[in-house]
Tab-separated table of C-alpha atoms and ligand atoms in Angstrom:
chain	number	residue	atom	x	y	z
A	210	MET	CA	-20.665	15.119	15.497
A	211	SER	CA	-17.682	13.499	14.521
A	212	ILE	CA	-16.725	13.221	10.701
A	213	VAL	CA	-15.664	9.596	9.747
A	214	VAL	CA	-14.302	8.772	6.365
A	215	GLN	CA	-15.098	5.331	5.092
A	216	LYS	CA	-13.078	3.924	2.197
A	217	PHE	CA	-14.398	0.617	0.440
A	218	GLY	CA	-11.926	-1.457	-1.557
A	219	GLY	CA	-12.914	-3.216	-4.748
A	220	SER	CA	-13.572	-6.714	-3.215
A	221	SER	CA	-16.183	-5.209	-0.679
A	222	VAL	CA	-18.373	-3.767	-3.576
A	223	ALA	CA	-17.639	-6.256	-6.009
A	224	ASP	CA	-21.527	-7.048	-6.776
A	225	ALA	CA	-24.756	-5.936	-6.289
A	226	GLU	CA	-25.271	-7.823	-3.078
A	227	SER	CA	-21.788	-6.528	-1.513
A	228	VAL	CA	-22.892	-3.045	-2.461
A	229	LYS	CA	-26.166	-3.382	-0.497
A	230	ARG	CA	-24.137	-5.104	2.559
A	231	VAL	CA	-21.781	-1.895	2.483
A	232	ALA	CA	-24.764	0.654	2.022
A	233	LYS	CA	-26.160	-0.802	5.154
A	234	ARG	CA	-23.071	-0.421	7.169
A	235	ILE	CA	-22.831	3.153	5.975
A	236	VAL	CA	-26.442	3.943	6.568
A	237	GLU	CA	-25.583	2.307	10.565
A	238	ASN	CA	-22.910	4.737	10.906
A	239	ARG	CA	-24.816	7.999	9.455
A	240	GLN	CA	-27.698	6.696	12.048
A	241	ALA	CA	-25.048	6.665	14.880
A	242	GLY	CA	-25.078	10.641	14.276
A	243	HIS	CA	-21.660	10.566	12.325
A	244	GLU	CA	-20.912	12.680	9.163
A	245	VAL	CA	-19.939	10.064	6.681
A	246	VAL	CA	-17.855	10.586	3.815
A	247	VAL	CA	-17.432	7.422	1.482
A	248	VAL	CA	-14.488	6.615	-0.887
A	249	VAL	CA	-15.004	3.583	-3.214
A	250	SER	CA	-12.742	1.789	-5.437
A	251	ALA	CA	-13.964	0.136	-8.778
A	252	MET	CA	-16.412	-2.734	-8.262
A	253	GLY	CA	-14.219	-6.164	-8.052
A	254	ASP	CA	-11.535	-6.439	-10.799
A	255	SER	CA	-12.979	-4.118	-12.803
A	256	THR	CA	-10.082	-2.018	-13.182
A	257	ASP	CA	-8.164	-4.881	-14.371
A	258	ASP	CA	-10.827	-5.573	-16.932
A	259	LEU	CA	-10.775	-1.730	-18.171
A	260	ILE	CA	-6.873	-2.337	-18.754
A	261	ASP	CA	-7.511	-5.560	-20.576
A	262	LEU	CA	-9.848	-3.798	-22.870
A	263	ALA	CA	-7.590	-0.792	-23.497
A	264	GLN	CA	-4.843	-3.198	-24.565
A	265	GLN	CA	-7.235	-4.826	-26.690
A	266	VAL	CA	-7.548	-1.748	-28.989
A	267	SER	CA	-3.892	-0.428	-28.489
A	268	PRO	CA	-0.722	-1.919	-26.855
A	269	MET	CA	0.200	1.597	-25.833
A	270	PRO	CA	-2.641	3.252	-25.047
A	271	PRO	CA	-2.005	7.117	-24.525
A	272	ALA	CA	-1.688	7.798	-20.754
A	273	ARG	CA	-4.326	10.605	-20.715
A	274	GLU	CA	-6.885	8.264	-22.369
A	275	LEU	CA	-6.213	5.285	-20.307
A	276	ASP	CA	-6.606	7.588	-17.160
A	277	MET	CA	-9.771	8.802	-18.577
A	278	LEU	CA	-11.007	5.354	-18.916
A	279	LEU	CA	-9.695	3.845	-15.698
A	280	THR	CA	-11.522	6.264	-13.533
A	281	ALA	CA	-14.858	5.102	-15.119
A	282	GLY	CA	-14.548	2.016	-12.837
A	283	GLU	CA	-14.927	4.004	-9.685
A	284	ARG	CA	-17.672	6.229	-11.117
A	285	ILE	CA	-19.719	3.248	-11.535
A	286	SER	CA	-19.520	2.059	-7.984
A	287	MET	CA	-20.137	5.753	-6.488
A	288	ALA	CA	-23.264	6.127	-8.169
A	289	VAL	CA	-24.661	2.563	-7.656
A	290	LEU	CA	-23.504	2.937	-4.018
A	291	ALA	CA	-25.501	5.994	-3.722
A	292	MET	CA	-28.552	4.585	-5.067
A	293	ALA	CA	-28.344	1.843	-2.659
A	294	ILE	CA	-27.961	4.038	0.479
A	295	ALA	CA	-31.129	6.105	-0.898
A	296	ASN	CA	-32.962	2.716	-1.034
A	297	LEU	CA	-32.389	2.345	2.670
A	298	GLY	CA	-34.074	6.008	3.387
A	299	GLU	CA	-30.743	7.699	3.703
A	300	GLU	CA	-29.649	10.493	1.542
A	301	ALA	CA	-26.519	10.040	-0.378
A	302	GLN	CA	-24.880	11.979	-3.263
A	303	SER	CA	-21.920	10.938	-5.330
A	304	PHE	CA	-18.991	13.075	-6.555
A	305	THR	CA	-16.026	12.504	-9.041
A	306	GLY	CA	-12.563	13.009	-7.561
A	307	SER	CA	-12.629	16.380	-9.408
A	308	GLN	CA	-15.948	17.373	-8.216
A	309	ALA	CA	-14.609	16.482	-4.553
A	310	GLY	CA	-11.763	18.997	-5.156
A	311	VAL	CA	-9.015	16.480	-5.367
A	312	ILE	CA	-6.267	18.605	-7.363
A	313	THR	CA	-3.173	16.681	-8.609
A	314	ASP	CA	-0.004	17.249	-10.967
A	315	GLU	CA	-0.224	15.770	-14.332
A	316	GLN	CA	1.395	12.634	-14.314
A	317	PHE	CA	-1.046	10.393	-15.651
A	318	GLY	CA	-1.134	6.927	-14.013
A	319	LYS	CA	0.616	8.219	-10.939
A	320	ALA	CA	-0.725	11.756	-10.134
A	321	ARG	CA	0.194	13.197	-7.020
A	322	ILE	CA	-2.347	15.176	-4.714
A	323	ILE	CA	-1.302	18.572	-4.235
A	324	ASP	CA	-4.447	20.103	-3.108
A	325	VAL	CA	-7.530	19.039	-1.374
A	326	THR	CA	-10.756	21.581	-1.617
A	327	PRO	CA	-13.568	19.584	-0.158
A	328	GLY	CA	-15.910	22.473	-0.589
A	329	ARG	CA	-18.700	20.483	-2.477
A	330	ILE	CA	-18.464	17.690	-0.012
A	331	ARG	CA	-18.499	19.984	3.056
A	332	SER	CA	-21.871	21.388	1.712
A	333	ALA	CA	-23.026	18.078	1.004
A	334	LEU	CA	-22.395	16.937	4.691
A	335	ASP	CA	-23.781	20.271	5.845
A	336	GLN	CA	-27.095	19.345	3.891
A	337	GLY	CA	-27.487	16.006	5.700
A	338	TYR	CA	-26.156	13.974	3.050
A	339	VAL	CA	-23.783	10.967	2.724
A	340	ALA	CA	-20.997	11.803	0.706
A	341	ILE	CA	-19.794	9.108	-1.891
A	342	VAL	CA	-16.736	10.171	-3.647
A	343	ALA	CA	-14.910	8.249	-6.491
A	344	GLY	CA	-11.364	7.044	-5.045
A	345	PHE	CA	-8.143	7.027	-7.074
A	346	GLN	CA	-8.860	10.021	-9.209
A	347	GLY	CA	-8.474	13.657	-9.362
A	348	VAL	CA	-8.075	16.615	-11.764
A	349	SER	CA	-4.984	18.354	-12.761
A	350	GLN	CA	-4.269	22.081	-11.672
A	351	THR	CA	-3.337	23.457	-14.439
A	352	ALA	CA	-4.486	21.571	-17.941
A	353	LYS	CA	-7.701	20.175	-15.628
A	354	ASN	CA	-7.244	16.702	-17.146
A	355	ILE	CA	-8.561	13.882	-15.335
A	356	THR	CA	-5.653	11.713	-13.864
A	357	THR	CA	-5.611	8.672	-11.639
A	358	LEU	CA	-3.326	8.198	-8.499
A	359	GLY	CA	-1.731	4.775	-9.421
A	360	ARG	CA	-3.005	1.215	-8.582
A	361	GLY	CA	-4.588	0.822	-5.125
A	362	GLY	CA	-5.075	4.745	-5.083
A	363	SER	CA	-8.162	5.066	-3.343
A	364	ASP	CA	-6.902	4.600	0.034
A	365	THR	CA	-4.741	7.932	-0.485
A	366	THR	CA	-8.063	9.655	-1.785
A	367	ALA	CA	-9.658	8.505	1.477
A	368	VAL	CA	-6.649	9.865	3.628
A	369	ALA	CA	-6.349	12.944	1.881
A	370	LEU	CA	-10.348	13.744	2.164
A	371	ALA	CA	-9.859	12.957	5.836
A	372	ALA	CA	-6.922	15.089	6.143
A	373	ALA	CA	-8.940	17.952	4.624
A	374	LEU	CA	-11.977	17.822	6.274
A	375	ASP	CA	-10.245	17.286	9.635
A	376	ALA	CA	-11.978	13.989	10.092
A	377	ASP	CA	-11.867	11.983	13.322
A	378	VAL	CA	-10.736	8.858	11.471
A	379	CYS	CA	-10.207	7.390	8.181
A	380	GLU	CA	-11.471	3.590	7.930
A	381	ILE	CA	-10.141	1.596	5.151
A	382	TYR	CA	-12.559	-1.178	4.855
A	383	THR	CA	-10.791	-4.322	2.875
A	384	ASP	CA	-11.165	-8.142	2.593
A	385	VAL	CA	-8.885	-8.847	5.637
A	386	ASP	CA	-9.308	-8.006	9.353
A	387	GLY	CA	-6.523	-5.416	9.346
A	388	VAL	CA	-2.760	-5.749	9.130
A	389	PHE	CA	-1.114	-9.055	9.802
A	390	THR	CA	2.245	-9.920	11.154
A	391	ALA	CA	2.654	-11.469	7.645
A	392	ASP	CA	0.274	-12.220	4.546
A	393	PRO	CA	-2.143	-15.062	5.869
A	394	ARG	CA	-2.346	-16.389	2.646
A	395	ILE	CA	1.643	-17.020	2.889
A	396	VAL	CA	1.645	-17.748	6.738
A	397	PRO	CA	-1.586	-19.074	8.104
A	398	SER	CA	-0.237	-18.413	11.606
A	399	ALA	CA	-0.018	-14.845	10.881
A	400	HIS	CA	-2.032	-12.575	13.432
A	401	LYS	CA	-3.547	-9.246	13.274
A	402	ILE	CA	-1.684	-6.167	14.529
A	403	ASP	CA	-4.116	-3.856	17.042
A	404	GLU	CA	-1.859	-1.077	16.639
A	405	ILE	CA	1.088	0.296	14.691
A	406	GLY	CA	2.817	3.534	14.485
A	407	TYR	CA	3.001	5.338	11.180
A	408	GLU	CA	6.833	4.852	10.767
A	409	GLU	CA	6.529	1.015	10.902
A	410	MET	CA	3.452	1.050	8.620
A	411	MET	CA	5.303	2.656	6.102
A	412	GLU	CA	8.216	0.316	6.184
A	413	MET	CA	5.598	-2.231	5.792
A	414	ALA	CA	4.120	-0.629	3.020
A	415	ALA	CA	7.448	0.107	1.233
A	416	SER	CA	8.545	-3.613	1.532
A	417	GLY	CA	5.346	-5.089	-0.179
A	418	ALA	CA	2.798	-5.356	2.461
A	419	LYS	CA	-0.327	-4.584	0.324
A	420	VAL	CA	-2.705	-3.852	2.707
A	421	LEU	CA	-2.386	-0.227	2.577
A	422	MET	CA	-0.532	1.956	0.186
A	423	LEU	CA	2.638	3.623	1.068
A	424	ARG	CA	1.752	6.793	-0.458
A	425	CYS	CA	-1.617	6.620	1.854
A	426	VAL	CA	0.371	6.105	5.041
A	427	GLU	CA	2.796	9.020	4.419
A	428	TYR	CA	-0.022	11.132	3.771
A	429	ALA	CA	-1.744	9.858	7.235
A	430	ARG	CA	1.482	10.539	8.903
A	431	ARG	CA	1.924	13.997	7.602
A	432	TYR	CA	-1.502	15.190	8.739
A	433	SER	CA	-1.549	12.929	11.585
A	434	VAL	CA	-5.022	10.975	10.558
A	435	PRO	CA	-5.668	8.002	12.711
A	436	VAL	CA	-6.410	5.447	10.312
A	437	HIS	CA	-8.468	2.107	11.111
A	438	VAL	CA	-7.930	-0.913	8.828
A	439	ARG	CA	-10.739	-3.305	8.911
A	440	SER	CA	-12.754	-5.747	7.209
A	441	SER	CA	-16.076	-4.911	5.556
A	442	PHE	CA	-16.988	-8.727	6.178
A	443	SER	CA	-16.620	-8.675	9.960
A	444	ARG	CA	-17.365	-6.486	12.796
A	445	ASN	CA	-13.895	-6.840	14.442
A	446	GLN	CA	-11.751	-4.063	15.509
A	447	GLY	CA	-9.064	-3.903	12.825
A	448	THR	CA	-5.466	-2.348	13.118
A	449	TRP	CA	-4.874	1.357	14.101
A	450	VAL	CA	-2.411	2.839	12.268
A	451	THR	CA	-1.597	5.767	14.669
A	452	ASP	CA	1.001	7.591	16.818
A	453	SER	CA	-1.465	8.868	19.263
A	454	PRO	CA	-4.199	7.224	21.228
A	455	ILE	CA	-7.179	5.843	19.539
A	456	PRO	CA	-9.889	8.717	19.514
A	457	GLU	CA	-12.318	7.928	22.548
A	458	ALA	CA	-15.522	7.698	20.375
A	459	PHE	CA	-13.943	4.683	18.371
A	460	ARG	CA	-12.370	2.761	21.094
A	461	PRO	CA	-13.353	-0.953	21.207
A	462	THR	CA	-16.759	-1.216	23.055
A	463	GLN	CA	-18.050	-4.068	24.715
A	464	GLY	CA	-19.384	-6.770	22.813
A	465	SER	CA	-16.982	-5.938	19.886
A	466	LYS	CA	-13.999	-8.446	19.412
A	467	ALA	CA	-11.327	-6.756	21.076
A	468	PRO	CA	-12.321	-6.755	24.988
A	469	ALA	CA	-10.594	-4.830	27.475
A	470	ALA	CA	-8.020	-7.628	28.507
A	471	ALA	CA	-6.907	-7.790	24.881
A	472	VAL	CA	-6.050	-4.386	24.596
A	473	SER	CA	-3.706	-4.528	27.785
A	474	GLU	CA	-2.173	-7.586	26.332
A	475	THR	CA	-1.425	-5.456	23.417
A	476	GLU	CA	0.234	-2.584	25.496
A	477	SER	CA	2.466	-5.296	27.068
A	478	ASN	CA	3.253	-6.882	23.716
A	479	MET	CA	3.921	-3.449	22.238
A	480	GLU	CA	7.231	-3.641	24.884
A	481	GLN	CA	8.162	-6.913	23.960
A	482	ALA	CA	7.612	-7.307	20.014
A	483	ILE	CA	10.901	-6.155	18.553
A	484	ILE	CA	9.664	-6.867	15.064
A	485	SER	CA	6.280	-5.882	14.174
A	486	GLY	CA	5.802	-8.099	10.865
A	487	VAL	CA	7.315	-10.003	7.941
A	488	ALA	CA	6.477	-8.269	4.578
A	489	HIS	CA	7.396	-9.829	1.107
A	490	ASP	CA	7.603	-8.379	-2.320
A	491	ARG	CA	7.550	-10.328	-5.697
A	492	SER	CA	7.468	-7.066	-8.010
A	493	GLU	CA	10.873	-6.304	-8.094
A	494	ALA	CA	13.782	-7.325	-10.581
A	495	LYS	CA	17.189	-7.035	-10.178
A	496	VAL	CA	19.667	-5.444	-12.605
A	497	THR	CA	23.584	-6.062	-12.684
A	498	ILE	CA	25.655	-3.904	-14.461
A	499	VAL	CA	28.749	-5.803	-15.039
A	500	GLY	CA	32.463	-4.540	-15.513
A	501	VAL	CA	32.097	-0.753	-14.351
A	502	PRO	CA	35.254	1.026	-14.196
A	503	ASP	CA	36.146	1.888	-10.775
A	504	VAL	CA	36.611	5.291	-10.584
A	505	PRO	CA	34.511	8.309	-9.120
A	506	GLY	CA	31.341	9.321	-10.845
A	507	LYS	CA	30.388	6.369	-12.533
A	508	ALA	CA	27.870	5.317	-9.971
A	509	ALA	CA	26.394	8.963	-9.900
A	510	ALA	CA	26.032	8.479	-13.840
A	511	ILE	CA	24.391	5.268	-13.483
A	512	PHE	CA	21.794	6.469	-10.892
A	513	ASN	CA	21.440	9.849	-12.817
A	514	THR	CA	20.537	7.943	-15.840
A	515	MET	CA	17.772	5.715	-13.710
A	516	ALA	CA	16.609	9.160	-11.955
A	517	ALA	CA	16.211	10.654	-15.668
A	518	THR	CA	13.749	7.807	-16.891
A	519	GLU	CA	11.976	8.175	-13.268
A	520	ILE	CA	12.767	4.755	-11.969
A	521	ASN	CA	12.640	4.166	-8.508
A	522	ILE	CA	15.577	1.964	-7.316
A	523	ASP	CA	15.557	0.093	-3.980
A	524	MET	CA	18.636	-1.980	-2.837
A	525	ILE	CA	22.024	-1.473	-4.208
A	526	VAL	CA	25.092	-3.284	-3.850
A	527	GLN	CA	28.508	-2.604	-5.328
A	528	ASN	CA	31.084	-5.540	-5.661
A	529	ILE	CA	34.543	-5.754	-6.582
A	530	SER	CA	34.315	-7.433	-10.259
A	531	THR	CA	35.621	-10.974	-10.268
A	532	ARG	CA	36.337	-10.481	-13.633
A	533	GLU	CA	39.052	-7.752	-13.904
A	534	PRO	CA	40.813	-5.717	-11.815
A	535	GLY	CA	39.891	-2.164	-11.654
A	536	LYS	CA	36.602	-2.929	-12.402
A	537	THR	CA	33.196	-3.076	-9.914
A	538	ASP	CA	29.864	-4.642	-10.513
A	539	ILE	CA	26.845	-2.773	-9.610
A	540	SER	CA	23.448	-4.506	-8.682
A	541	PHE	CA	20.229	-2.902	-7.876
A	542	THR	CA	16.523	-3.702	-7.612
A	543	LEU	CA	13.650	-1.744	-9.153
A	544	PRO	CA	10.021	-2.211	-10.269
A	545	MET	CA	9.709	-5.414	-12.155
A	546	ASP	CA	7.282	-2.957	-14.483
A	547	ASP	CA	10.026	-0.516	-15.203
A	548	GLY	CA	12.724	-3.127	-16.191
A	549	ALA	CA	12.705	-2.663	-20.062
A	550	LYS	CA	12.879	1.074	-19.636
A	551	ALA	CA	15.772	0.478	-17.379
A	552	LEU	CA	17.399	-1.827	-19.850
A	553	GLU	CA	16.815	0.798	-22.708
A	554	ALA	CA	18.396	3.625	-20.732
A	555	LEU	CA	21.398	1.864	-19.564
A	556	ASP	CA	21.889	0.510	-23.120
A	557	ALA	CA	21.996	4.057	-24.340
A	558	VAL	CA	25.048	4.930	-21.991
A	559	LYS	CA	26.826	1.807	-22.270
A	560	THR	CA	29.839	3.407	-24.018
A	561	SER	CA	29.905	6.757	-22.193
A	562	ILE	CA	30.076	4.785	-19.005
A	563	GLY	CA	32.289	2.031	-20.229
A	564	PHE	CA	30.702	-0.842	-18.390
A	565	ASP	CA	30.651	-4.342	-20.007
A	566	HIS	CA	27.089	-5.623	-19.973
A	567	VAL	CA	23.744	-5.780	-18.205
A	568	ARG	CA	22.208	-8.836	-16.516
A	569	TYR	CA	18.506	-8.538	-15.970
A	570	ASP	CA	16.620	-11.154	-13.214
A	571	ASP	CA	13.102	-10.909	-12.533
A	572	GLN	CA	13.186	-14.332	-10.606
A	573	ILE	CA	13.885	-12.647	-7.294
A	574	GLY	CA	11.623	-12.015	-4.250
A	575	LYS	CA	12.344	-9.635	-1.300
A	576	LEU	CA	11.663	-10.504	2.443
A	577	SER	CA	11.806	-7.688	5.175
A	578	VAL	CA	11.115	-7.720	8.855
A	579	VAL	CA	10.125	-4.487	10.464
A	580	GLY	CA	9.919	-3.317	13.938
A	581	ALA	CA	10.863	-0.108	15.892
A	582	GLY	CA	12.097	-2.422	18.620
A	583	MET	CA	15.193	-3.225	16.504
A	584	ARG	CA	16.675	0.144	17.264
A	585	SER	CA	17.430	-0.924	20.857
A	586	HIS	CA	17.849	-4.550	20.392
A	587	PRO	CA	21.093	-5.739	19.172
A	588	GLY	CA	21.064	-9.360	17.647
A	589	VAL	CA	17.980	-9.048	15.525
A	590	THR	CA	19.795	-9.458	12.406
A	591	ALA	CA	21.387	-12.725	13.610
A	592	ILE	CA	18.062	-14.520	14.363
A	593	LEU	CA	16.972	-13.397	10.744
A	594	PHE	CA	20.114	-15.086	9.014
A	595	GLU	CA	20.030	-18.120	11.364
A	596	ALA	CA	16.477	-18.722	10.513
A	597	LEU	CA	17.229	-18.231	6.751
A	598	SER	CA	20.080	-20.560	6.964
A	599	GLU	CA	18.282	-23.135	8.916
A	600	ALA	CA	15.342	-23.184	5.893
A	601	GLN	CA	18.062	-23.223	3.380
A	602	VAL	CA	17.536	-20.044	1.854
A	603	ASN	CA	20.214	-18.521	0.083
A	604	ILE	CA	20.467	-14.688	0.270
A	605	ASP	CA	21.402	-12.443	-2.716
A	606	MET	CA	21.356	-9.090	-1.341
A	607	ILE	CA	20.839	-7.451	2.067
A	608	SER	CA	19.816	-4.032	2.974
A	609	THR	CA	18.878	-2.394	6.381
A	610	SER	CA	17.492	0.743	7.694
A	611	GLU	CA	16.943	1.808	11.530
A	612	ILE	CA	13.916	-0.369	11.612
A	613	ARG	CA	14.097	-2.746	8.959
A	614	ILE	CA	15.969	-5.584	7.433
A	615	SER	CA	15.584	-6.591	3.966
A	616	VAL	CA	17.068	-9.563	1.926
A	617	VAL	CA	16.860	-10.605	-1.707
A	618	THR	CA	16.021	-14.101	-2.274
A	619	ARG	CA	14.975	-16.459	-5.198
A	620	ALA	CA	11.445	-15.928	-5.871
A	621	ASP	CA	10.459	-19.720	-5.679
A	622	ILE	CA	11.673	-20.075	-2.212
A	623	LEU	CA	10.412	-16.444	-0.646
A	624	ASP	CA	7.192	-18.033	0.945
A	625	ASP	CA	9.578	-20.577	2.908
A	626	ALA	CA	11.754	-17.625	3.845
A	627	VAL	CA	8.587	-15.702	5.048
A	628	ARG	CA	7.364	-18.598	7.132
A	629	ALA	CA	10.828	-19.335	8.695
A	630	ALA	CA	11.184	-15.570	9.553
A	631	HIS	CA	7.857	-15.322	10.949
A	632	ALA	CA	8.337	-18.106	13.142
A	633	ALA	CA	12.089	-16.932	14.534
A	634	TYR	CA	10.615	-13.895	15.403
A	635	GLY	CA	8.100	-15.591	17.830
A	636	LEU	CA	5.008	-13.963	15.485
A	637	ASP	CA	3.259	-17.450	14.727
A	638	SER	CA	-0.058	-17.534	16.939
A	639	GLU	CA	-1.684	-20.311	18.101
A	640	ASP	CA	-5.449	-19.588	17.949
A	641	ASP	CA	-7.404	-17.529	15.551
A	642	GLU	CA	-6.110	-18.713	12.015
A	643	ALA	CA	-6.397	-15.656	10.148
A	644	VAL	CA	-9.467	-14.914	8.052
A	645	VAL	CA	-9.493	-13.928	4.390
A	646	TYR	CA	-12.937	-12.866	3.089
A	647	GLY	CA	-12.514	-12.078	-0.426
A	648	GLY	CA	-9.945	-12.869	-2.954
A	649	THR	CA	-7.765	-9.628	-3.998
A	650	GLY	CA	-6.398	-8.415	-0.723
A	651	ARG	CA	-7.747	-5.087	-1.570
B	714	LIG	N1	-9.521	0.751	-8.709
B	714	LIG	C1	-8.258	1.096	-8.482
B	714	LIG	C2	-7.209	-0.077	-8.496
B	714	LIG	O1	-7.543	-1.323	-8.584
B	714	LIG	C3	-7.924	1.822	-7.276
B	714	LIG	C4	-8.262	1.062	-5.933
B	714	LIG	O2	-8.894	0.104	-5.884
B	714	LIG	O3	-7.668	1.751	-4.903
B	714	LIG	O4	-6.199	0.047	-8.826
B	715	LIG	MG1	-9.187	-1.811	-6.678
């Protein structure tokens, strides 16, 4: 028997009707002879609603209590879904993250999974139940506090459970048909990627593609879990994220939307396509530290300060200052949410490091083109800059990896930049406009 882990995002279980629809789909899978573990997110936008509620009673809710509150969202959907399944005549049992054996560290709001001990899930399956697990949550190893894994964390729960149970596939059901060459809400001519490797998917996720959380892809790669991202609103084959062939039992069958011809077409495309997709990110801000003494140790002092506040720095640029000889300006990007914290920390070391002042800019956008084919193709970068210049997009910062080029632009022209890059790499498709079924992209 194959083990299938299926994760349903908030937009797939937004209301009673959706829950019933999802329950039907789960029951079909169970009746096809699979052992089914389901991971659910909170219904619709209820996590946001809970955050709003917390903020109404306290501007800075204690992290432990906020986590306790937020895990309630997933508890509601898991129980309701189990009821809907029971109503269809299959037996289901729901489990909190803690009951499912999701053990984490104790960083409230962004806990990391350190172990998964799915004994109770395994025995529920052995007894013939569909096991439903609340996503996005766990229990800390030492103090046994309830934790959450960070926004969008249910994907990671699903992959972690799939790894621990040695599942054949982890299906991530969302409100789009899979991973697209760009966000279909911005680029209507974007098309679905049929297959993508872990490394490219990690770069896409790290660059702002929201369909999968970065940590979930890292996890999938580490444990070689094949991930199938697909829509809960259609029967179409979605995107397979894997470095191996698609497991036999789950290959597209006749009658599904990806006939053999489409598959072989993909194979030939895989050789040609240098760029897999264009990702964008509006969630970062730019900090510029003006007038840093140009002597060894200053960059170290700055980035140690950021590290000590647990802020993840993304792009870094250092420039000779135009203001004074012997001084340099250092710019970097960071999550906008960490902006205030970063400014505070920098202010505290201003005199000891000896810089002039700090500028903060949250009106930036980042565009990234990702493709494993870049490694062996010179000239890929030039195509991007040519396209951006034609679209009158001014570039502020640039960074690259082996398989990615990222640029920072003004936020208000980011959409134009994404469309220009997508077209320049020949990714626009003429047919099949991308379908967006829900509203949230989760
Ligand atoms: N409900 C949580 C969130 O909205 C977790 C998830 O959806 O994966 O972030
Ligand atoms: Mg959600």
